[in-house]
Tab-separated table of C-alpha atoms in Angstrom:
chain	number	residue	atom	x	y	z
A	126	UNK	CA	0.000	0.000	0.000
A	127	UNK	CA	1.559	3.080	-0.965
A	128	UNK	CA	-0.637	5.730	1.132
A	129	UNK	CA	2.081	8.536	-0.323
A	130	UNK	CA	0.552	8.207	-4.087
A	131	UNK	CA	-2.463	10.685	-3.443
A	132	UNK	CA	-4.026	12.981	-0.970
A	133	UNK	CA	-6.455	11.736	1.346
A	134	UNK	CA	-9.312	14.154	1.889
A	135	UNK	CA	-11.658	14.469	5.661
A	136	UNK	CA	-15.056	13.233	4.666
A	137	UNK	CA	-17.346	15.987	5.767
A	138	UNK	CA	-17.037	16.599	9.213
A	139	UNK	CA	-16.489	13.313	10.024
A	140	UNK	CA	-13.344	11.447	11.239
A	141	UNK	CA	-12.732	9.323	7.726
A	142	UNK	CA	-10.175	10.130	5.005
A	143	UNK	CA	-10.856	8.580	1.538
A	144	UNK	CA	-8.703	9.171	-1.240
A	145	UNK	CA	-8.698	11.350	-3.688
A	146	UNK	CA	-9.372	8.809	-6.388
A	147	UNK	CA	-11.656	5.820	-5.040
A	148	UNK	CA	-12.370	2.339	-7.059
A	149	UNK	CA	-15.907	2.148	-8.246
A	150	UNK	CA	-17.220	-1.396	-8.996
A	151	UNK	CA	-20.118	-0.875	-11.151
A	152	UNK	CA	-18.231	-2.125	-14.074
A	153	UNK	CA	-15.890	-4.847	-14.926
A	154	UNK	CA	-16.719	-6.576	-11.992
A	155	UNK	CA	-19.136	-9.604	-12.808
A	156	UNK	CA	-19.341	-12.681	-14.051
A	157	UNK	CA	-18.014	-12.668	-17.916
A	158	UNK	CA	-14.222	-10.958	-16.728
A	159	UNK	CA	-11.348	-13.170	-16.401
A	160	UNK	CA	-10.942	-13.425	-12.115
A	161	UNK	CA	-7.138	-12.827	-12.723
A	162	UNK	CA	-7.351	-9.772	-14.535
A	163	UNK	CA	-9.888	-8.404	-11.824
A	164	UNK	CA	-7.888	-9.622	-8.708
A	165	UNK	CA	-4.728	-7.342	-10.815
A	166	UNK	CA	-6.954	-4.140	-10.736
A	167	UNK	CA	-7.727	-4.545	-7.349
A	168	UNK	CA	-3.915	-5.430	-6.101
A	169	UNK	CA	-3.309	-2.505	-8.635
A	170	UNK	CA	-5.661	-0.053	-6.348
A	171	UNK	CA	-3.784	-0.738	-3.240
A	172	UNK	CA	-0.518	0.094	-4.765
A	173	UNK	CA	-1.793	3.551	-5.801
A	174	UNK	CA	-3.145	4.283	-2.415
A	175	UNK	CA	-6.500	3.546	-2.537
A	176	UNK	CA	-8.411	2.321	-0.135
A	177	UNK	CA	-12.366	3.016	-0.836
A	178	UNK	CA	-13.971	0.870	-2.798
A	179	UNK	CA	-17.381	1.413	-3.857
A	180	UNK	CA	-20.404	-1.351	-4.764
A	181	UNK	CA	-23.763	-1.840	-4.687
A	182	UNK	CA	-26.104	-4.659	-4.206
A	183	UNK	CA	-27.194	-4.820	-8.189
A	184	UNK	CA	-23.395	-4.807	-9.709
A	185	UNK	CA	-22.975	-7.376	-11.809
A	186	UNK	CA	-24.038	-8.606	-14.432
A	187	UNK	CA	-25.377	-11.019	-12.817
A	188	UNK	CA	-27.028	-8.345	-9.831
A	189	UNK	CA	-25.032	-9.043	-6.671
A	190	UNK	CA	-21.586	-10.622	-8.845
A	191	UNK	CA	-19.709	-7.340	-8.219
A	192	UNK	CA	-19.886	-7.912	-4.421
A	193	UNK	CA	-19.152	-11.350	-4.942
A	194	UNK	CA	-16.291	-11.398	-6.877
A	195	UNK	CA	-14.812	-8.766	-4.629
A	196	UNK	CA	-15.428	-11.033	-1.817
A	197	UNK	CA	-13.722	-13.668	-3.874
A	198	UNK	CA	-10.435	-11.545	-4.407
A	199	UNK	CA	-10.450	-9.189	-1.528
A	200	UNK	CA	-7.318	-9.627	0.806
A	201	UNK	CA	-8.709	-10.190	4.394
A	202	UNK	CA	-5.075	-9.318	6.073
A	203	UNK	CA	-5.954	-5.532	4.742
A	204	UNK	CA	-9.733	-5.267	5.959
A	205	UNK	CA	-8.617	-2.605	8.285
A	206	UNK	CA	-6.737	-0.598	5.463
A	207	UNK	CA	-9.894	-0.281	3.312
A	208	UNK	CA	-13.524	1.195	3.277
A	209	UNK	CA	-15.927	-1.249	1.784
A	210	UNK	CA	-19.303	0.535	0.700
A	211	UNK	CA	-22.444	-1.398	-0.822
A	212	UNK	CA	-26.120	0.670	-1.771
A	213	UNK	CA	-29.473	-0.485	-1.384
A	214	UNK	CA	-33.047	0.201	-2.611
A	215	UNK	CA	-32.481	-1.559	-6.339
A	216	UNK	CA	-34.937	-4.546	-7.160
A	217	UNK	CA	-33.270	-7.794	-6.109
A	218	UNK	CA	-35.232	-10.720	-5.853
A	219	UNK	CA	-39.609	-11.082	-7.022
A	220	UNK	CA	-42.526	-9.914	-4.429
A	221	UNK	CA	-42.966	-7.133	-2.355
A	222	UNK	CA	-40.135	-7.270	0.085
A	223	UNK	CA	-37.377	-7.489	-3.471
A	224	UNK	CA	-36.841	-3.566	-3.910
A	225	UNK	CA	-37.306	-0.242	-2.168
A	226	UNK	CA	-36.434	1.526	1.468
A	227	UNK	CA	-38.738	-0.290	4.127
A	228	UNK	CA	-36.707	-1.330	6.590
A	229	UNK	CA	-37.672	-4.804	5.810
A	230	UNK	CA	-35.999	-4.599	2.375
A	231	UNK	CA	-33.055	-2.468	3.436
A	232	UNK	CA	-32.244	-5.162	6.401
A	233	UNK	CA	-32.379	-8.117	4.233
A	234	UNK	CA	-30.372	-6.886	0.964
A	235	UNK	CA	-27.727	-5.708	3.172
A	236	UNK	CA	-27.684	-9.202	5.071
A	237	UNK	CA	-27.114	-10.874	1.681
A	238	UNK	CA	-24.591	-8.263	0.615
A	239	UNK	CA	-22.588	-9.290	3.261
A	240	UNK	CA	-22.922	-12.858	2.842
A	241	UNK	CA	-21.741	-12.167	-0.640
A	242	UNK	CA	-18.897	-9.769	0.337
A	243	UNK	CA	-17.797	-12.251	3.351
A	244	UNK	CA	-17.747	-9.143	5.481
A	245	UNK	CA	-19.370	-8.843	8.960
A	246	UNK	CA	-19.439	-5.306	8.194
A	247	UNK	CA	-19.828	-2.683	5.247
A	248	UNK	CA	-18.117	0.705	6.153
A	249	UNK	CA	-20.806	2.956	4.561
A	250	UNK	CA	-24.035	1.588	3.342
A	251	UNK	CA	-25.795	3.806	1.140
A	252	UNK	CA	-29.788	4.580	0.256
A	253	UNK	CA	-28.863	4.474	-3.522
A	254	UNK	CA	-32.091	6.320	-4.500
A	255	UNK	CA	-34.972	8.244	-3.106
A	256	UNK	CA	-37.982	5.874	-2.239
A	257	UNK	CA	-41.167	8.554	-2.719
A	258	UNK	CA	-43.322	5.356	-1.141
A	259	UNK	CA	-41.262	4.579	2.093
A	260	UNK	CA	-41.519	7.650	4.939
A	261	UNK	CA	-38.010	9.033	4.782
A	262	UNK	CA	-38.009	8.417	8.814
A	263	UNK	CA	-38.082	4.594	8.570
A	264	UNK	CA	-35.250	4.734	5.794
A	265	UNK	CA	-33.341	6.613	8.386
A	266	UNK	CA	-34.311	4.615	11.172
A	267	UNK	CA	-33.384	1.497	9.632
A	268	UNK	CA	-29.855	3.540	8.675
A	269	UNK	CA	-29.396	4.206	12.284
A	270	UNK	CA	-30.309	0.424	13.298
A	271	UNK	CA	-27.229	-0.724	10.806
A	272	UNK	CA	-25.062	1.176	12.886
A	273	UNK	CA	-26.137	0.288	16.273
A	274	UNK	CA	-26.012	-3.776	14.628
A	275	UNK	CA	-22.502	-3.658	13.886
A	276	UNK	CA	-23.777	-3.767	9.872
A	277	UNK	CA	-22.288	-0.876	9.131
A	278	UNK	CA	-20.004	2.291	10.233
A	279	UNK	CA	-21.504	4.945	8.630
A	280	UNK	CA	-24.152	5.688	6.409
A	281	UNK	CA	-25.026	7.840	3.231
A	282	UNK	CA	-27.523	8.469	0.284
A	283	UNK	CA	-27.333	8.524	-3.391
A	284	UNK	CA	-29.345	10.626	-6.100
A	285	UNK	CA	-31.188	12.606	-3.113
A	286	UNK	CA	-32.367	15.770	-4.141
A	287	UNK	CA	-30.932	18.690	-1.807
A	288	UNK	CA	-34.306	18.748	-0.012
A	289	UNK	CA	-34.424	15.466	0.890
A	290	UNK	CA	-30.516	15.108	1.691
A	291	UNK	CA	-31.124	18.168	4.222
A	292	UNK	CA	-34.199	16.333	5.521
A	293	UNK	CA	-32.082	13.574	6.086
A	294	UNK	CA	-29.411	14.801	7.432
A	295	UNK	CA	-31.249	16.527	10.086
A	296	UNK	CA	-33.245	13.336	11.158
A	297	UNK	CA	-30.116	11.427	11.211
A	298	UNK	CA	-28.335	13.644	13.528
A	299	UNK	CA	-31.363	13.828	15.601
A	300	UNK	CA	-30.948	9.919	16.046
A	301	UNK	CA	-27.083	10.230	16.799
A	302	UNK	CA	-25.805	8.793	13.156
A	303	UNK	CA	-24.524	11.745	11.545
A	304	UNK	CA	-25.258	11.440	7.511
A	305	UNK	CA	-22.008	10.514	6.271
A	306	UNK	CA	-21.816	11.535	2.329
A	307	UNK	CA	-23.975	12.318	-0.321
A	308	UNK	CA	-22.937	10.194	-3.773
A	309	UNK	CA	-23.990	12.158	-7.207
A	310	UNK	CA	-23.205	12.025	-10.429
A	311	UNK	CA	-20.861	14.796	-11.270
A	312	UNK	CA	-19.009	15.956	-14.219
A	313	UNK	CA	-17.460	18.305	-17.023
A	314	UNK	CA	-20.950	17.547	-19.015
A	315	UNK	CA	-23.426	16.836	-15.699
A	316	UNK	CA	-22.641	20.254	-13.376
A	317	UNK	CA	-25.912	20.091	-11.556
A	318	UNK	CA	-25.191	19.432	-8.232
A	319	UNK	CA	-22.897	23.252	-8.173
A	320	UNK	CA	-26.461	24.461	-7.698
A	321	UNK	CA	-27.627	24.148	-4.946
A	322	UNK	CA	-26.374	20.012	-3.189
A	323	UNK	CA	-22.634	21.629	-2.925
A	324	UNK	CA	-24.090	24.273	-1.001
A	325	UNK	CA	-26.491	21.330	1.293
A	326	UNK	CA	-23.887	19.066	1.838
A	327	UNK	CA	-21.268	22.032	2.817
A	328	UNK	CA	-23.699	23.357	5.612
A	329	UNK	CA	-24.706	20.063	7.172
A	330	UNK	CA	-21.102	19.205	7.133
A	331	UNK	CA	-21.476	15.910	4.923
A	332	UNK	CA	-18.700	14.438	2.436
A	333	UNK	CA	-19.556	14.551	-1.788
A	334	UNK	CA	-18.287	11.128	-3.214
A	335	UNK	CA	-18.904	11.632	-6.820
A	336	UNK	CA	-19.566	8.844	-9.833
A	337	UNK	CA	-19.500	9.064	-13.325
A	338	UNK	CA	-16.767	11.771	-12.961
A	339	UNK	CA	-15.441	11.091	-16.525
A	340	UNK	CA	-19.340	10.643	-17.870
A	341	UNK	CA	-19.389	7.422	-19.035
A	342	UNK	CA	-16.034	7.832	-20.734
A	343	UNK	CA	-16.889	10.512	-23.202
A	344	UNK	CA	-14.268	12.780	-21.349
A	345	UNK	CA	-11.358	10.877	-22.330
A	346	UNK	CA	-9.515	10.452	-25.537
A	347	UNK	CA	-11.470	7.489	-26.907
A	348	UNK	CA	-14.329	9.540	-28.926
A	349	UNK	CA	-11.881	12.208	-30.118
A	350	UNK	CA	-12.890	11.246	-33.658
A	351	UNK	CA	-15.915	9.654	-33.343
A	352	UNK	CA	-17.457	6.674	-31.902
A	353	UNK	CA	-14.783	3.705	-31.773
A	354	UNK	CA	-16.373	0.350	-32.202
A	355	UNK	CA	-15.322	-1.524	-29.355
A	356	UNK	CA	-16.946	1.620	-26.846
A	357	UNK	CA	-19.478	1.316	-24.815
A	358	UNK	CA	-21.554	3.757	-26.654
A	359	UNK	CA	-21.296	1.785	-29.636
A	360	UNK	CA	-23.039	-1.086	-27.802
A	361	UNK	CA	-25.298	1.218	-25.883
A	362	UNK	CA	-23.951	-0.058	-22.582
A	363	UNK	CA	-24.890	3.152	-20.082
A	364	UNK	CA	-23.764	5.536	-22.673
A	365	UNK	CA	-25.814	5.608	-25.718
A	366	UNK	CA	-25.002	6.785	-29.790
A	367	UNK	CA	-27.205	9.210	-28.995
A	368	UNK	CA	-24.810	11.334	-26.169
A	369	UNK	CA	-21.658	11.575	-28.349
A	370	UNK	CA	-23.196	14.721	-30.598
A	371	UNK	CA	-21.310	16.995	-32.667
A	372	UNK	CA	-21.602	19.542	-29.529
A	373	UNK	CA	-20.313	17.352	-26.816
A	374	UNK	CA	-17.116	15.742	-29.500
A	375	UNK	CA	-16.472	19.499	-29.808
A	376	UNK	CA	-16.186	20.072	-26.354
A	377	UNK	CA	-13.818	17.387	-25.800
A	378	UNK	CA	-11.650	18.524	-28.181
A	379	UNK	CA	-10.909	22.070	-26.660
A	380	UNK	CA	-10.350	19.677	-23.699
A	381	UNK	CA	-7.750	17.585	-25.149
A	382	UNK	CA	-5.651	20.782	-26.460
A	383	UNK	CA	-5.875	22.676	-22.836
A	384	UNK	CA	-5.246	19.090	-21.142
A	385	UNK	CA	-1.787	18.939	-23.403
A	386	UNK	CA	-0.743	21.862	-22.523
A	387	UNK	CA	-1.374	20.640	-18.748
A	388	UNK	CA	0.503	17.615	-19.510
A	389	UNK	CA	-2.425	15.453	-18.711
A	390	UNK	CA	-4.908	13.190	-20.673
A	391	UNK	CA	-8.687	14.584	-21.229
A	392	UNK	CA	-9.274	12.119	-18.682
A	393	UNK	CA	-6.965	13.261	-16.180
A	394	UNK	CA	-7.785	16.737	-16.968
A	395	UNK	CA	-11.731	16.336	-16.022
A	396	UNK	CA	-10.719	14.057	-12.653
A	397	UNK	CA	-8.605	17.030	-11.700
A	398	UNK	CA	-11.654	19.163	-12.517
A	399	UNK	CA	-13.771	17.893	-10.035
A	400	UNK	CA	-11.574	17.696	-7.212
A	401	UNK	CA	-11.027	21.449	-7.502
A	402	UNK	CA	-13.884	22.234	-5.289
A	403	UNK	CA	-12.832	21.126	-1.770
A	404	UNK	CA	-16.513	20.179	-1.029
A	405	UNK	CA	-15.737	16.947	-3.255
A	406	UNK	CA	-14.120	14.230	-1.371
A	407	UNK	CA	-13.183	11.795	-3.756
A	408	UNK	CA	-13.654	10.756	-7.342
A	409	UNK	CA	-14.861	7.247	-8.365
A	410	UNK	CA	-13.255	5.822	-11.090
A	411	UNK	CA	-13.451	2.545	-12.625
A	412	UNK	CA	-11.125	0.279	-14.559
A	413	UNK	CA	-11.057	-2.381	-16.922
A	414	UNK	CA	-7.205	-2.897	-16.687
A	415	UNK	CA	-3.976	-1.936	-13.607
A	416	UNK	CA	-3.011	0.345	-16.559
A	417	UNK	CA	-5.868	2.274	-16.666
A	418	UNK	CA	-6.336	2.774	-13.638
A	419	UNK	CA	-3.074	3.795	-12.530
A	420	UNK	CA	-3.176	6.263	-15.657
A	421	UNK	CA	-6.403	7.960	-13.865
A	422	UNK	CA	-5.206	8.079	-10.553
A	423	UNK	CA	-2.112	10.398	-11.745
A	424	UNK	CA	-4.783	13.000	-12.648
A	425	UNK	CA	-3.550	13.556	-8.725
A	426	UNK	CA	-0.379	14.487	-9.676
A	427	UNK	CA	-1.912	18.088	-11.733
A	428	UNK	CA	-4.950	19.014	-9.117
A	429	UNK	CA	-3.866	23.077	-9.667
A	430	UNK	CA	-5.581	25.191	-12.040
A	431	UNK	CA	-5.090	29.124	-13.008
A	432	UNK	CA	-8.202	30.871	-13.479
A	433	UNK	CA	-7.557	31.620	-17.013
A	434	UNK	CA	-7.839	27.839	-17.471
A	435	UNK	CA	-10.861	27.202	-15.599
A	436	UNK	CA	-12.528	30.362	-17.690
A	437	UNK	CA	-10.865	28.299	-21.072
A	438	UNK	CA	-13.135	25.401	-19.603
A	439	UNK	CA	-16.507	27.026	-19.401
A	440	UNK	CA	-16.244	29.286	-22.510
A	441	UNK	CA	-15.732	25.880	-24.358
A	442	UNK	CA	-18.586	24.641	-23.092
A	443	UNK	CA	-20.772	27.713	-23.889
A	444	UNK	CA	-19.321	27.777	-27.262
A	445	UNK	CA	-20.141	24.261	-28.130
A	446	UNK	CA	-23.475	24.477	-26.360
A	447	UNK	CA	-22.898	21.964	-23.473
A	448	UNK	CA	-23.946	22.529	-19.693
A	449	UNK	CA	-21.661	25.020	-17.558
């Protein structure tokens, strides 16, 4: 473990440092992948410092074989050296009890994550979406009970609105389990959350783990020129034909020529983007080889900008007619 390859950043106001770059499971981790060249990424990640790595209970394909083949690989001499996180709410299993935040579901999918895992313990379990049909008190009542079980450490949500993460956060800390971290989806092309979450999650004093930081992979050098055929837009895998327009391709491009003059890959450019804010704990990445990954993690190694460049960024995006 070399814990001198990137900066580790407080979590909110909690206790827990994460790194600047974190390992996010949703893909390449499943049955389908060679076991070897997934145990290599994650032997990779602890070389390059990091120690969060983040799951949910549908990974896969198959749901649950993210958690399951990280359970297969995961070194149990360095359980104390990493943060495990897993996310509930997603359908799992047919009837009533298969999907949503009742505390029945909630208790039972994280029961079977850990079975899966071979953990007696997740270090933050997530809500991974809003449940409109579940009162928001039993979701955080059953988020307090993990805690006070031993399930879990701490606790967070995903894809809240800012209403409901406030809401949240203030019934949480009423029941003596602070709200850990909020987990959006943030990015060059997906700048919502500078609207109003930032400003939530900065007053109530909670961490900003944030996925799809590279959207998908259009903010990296693969669709420079167009759409490759072995991308995962061409097989409409989470990114779809329809997302690489003319306006967004444009875009990238005055991103590659400021990100030479950086020294840095479009993707290391927009990873370095997002941890400019100091309200944004860590980055999740994912990998499909060592290479790769240690390729994004250097993005750590160029975290300064001037303001001219950060002006360069949004008048690119204005000019090609993307979000700023």
């Amino acid at each position: 473990m070399d814990y001198e390859r990137q900066p580790y950043r407080r979590c909110g106001r909690s206790g827990l440092l994460l790194p600047a770059v974190s390992l996010g499971l949703w893909h390449n981790f499943g049955e389908g992948k060679p076991l070897d060249g997934q145990r290599a990424i994650l032997h990779k990640a602890f070389d390059l410092g990091i120690t969060h790595f983040d799951i949910a209970d549908r990974y896969g394909p198959p749901l649950g074989a993210a958690e399951a083949t990280f359970g297969r690989i995961f070194p149990r001499s360095l359980r104390d050296e990493a943060v495990v996180t897993t996310k509930g709410r997603n359908p799992m299993w047919d009837g009533p009890y298969g999907k949503g935040n009742s505390r029945k579901h909630l208790l039972a999918t994280l029961d079977r994550s850990l079975a899966r895992l071979g953990l007696d313990y997740v270090d933050i379990f997530y809500l991974h979406h809003e449940d409109p049909d579940t009162p928001l008190e039993e979701q955080v009542a059953t988020l307090d009970h993990m805690v006070r079980t031993g399930r879990a450490l701490y606790v967070g949500v995903s894809n809240f609105s800012p209403e409901r993460t406030a809401e949240a956060a203030r019934l949480l800390r009423a029941l003596g389990t602070p709200l850990l971290v909020h987990q959006p989806s943030y990015s060059l092309l997906n700048r919502r959350i500078e609207q109003s979450l930032l400003g939530v999650l900065e007053q109530e004093g909670v961490g900003c783990v944030v996925y799809s930081p590279l959207a998908q992979g259009l903010l990296t050098d693969r669709y420079l020129n167009g759409i490759p055929a072995d991308s995962r837009a061409a097989e409409g895998r989470f990114l779809t034909p329809e997302r690489v327009t003319p306006e967004v391709l444009t875009f990238v491009r005055a991103l590659s020529e400021l990100a030479t003059s950086r020294g840095q890959t479009v993707a290391q450019l927009a990873l370095a983007w997002a941890l400019r804010d100091p309200r944004i704990t860590s980055v999740l990445v994912g990998a499909s080889s060592p290479e790769q990954l240690e390729a994004n993690v250097a993005a750590v190694d160029r975290l300064d900008f001037t303001d001219d460049e950060l002006t360069a960024i949004d008048r690119a995006a204005k000019e090609a007619g993307v979000e700023a």
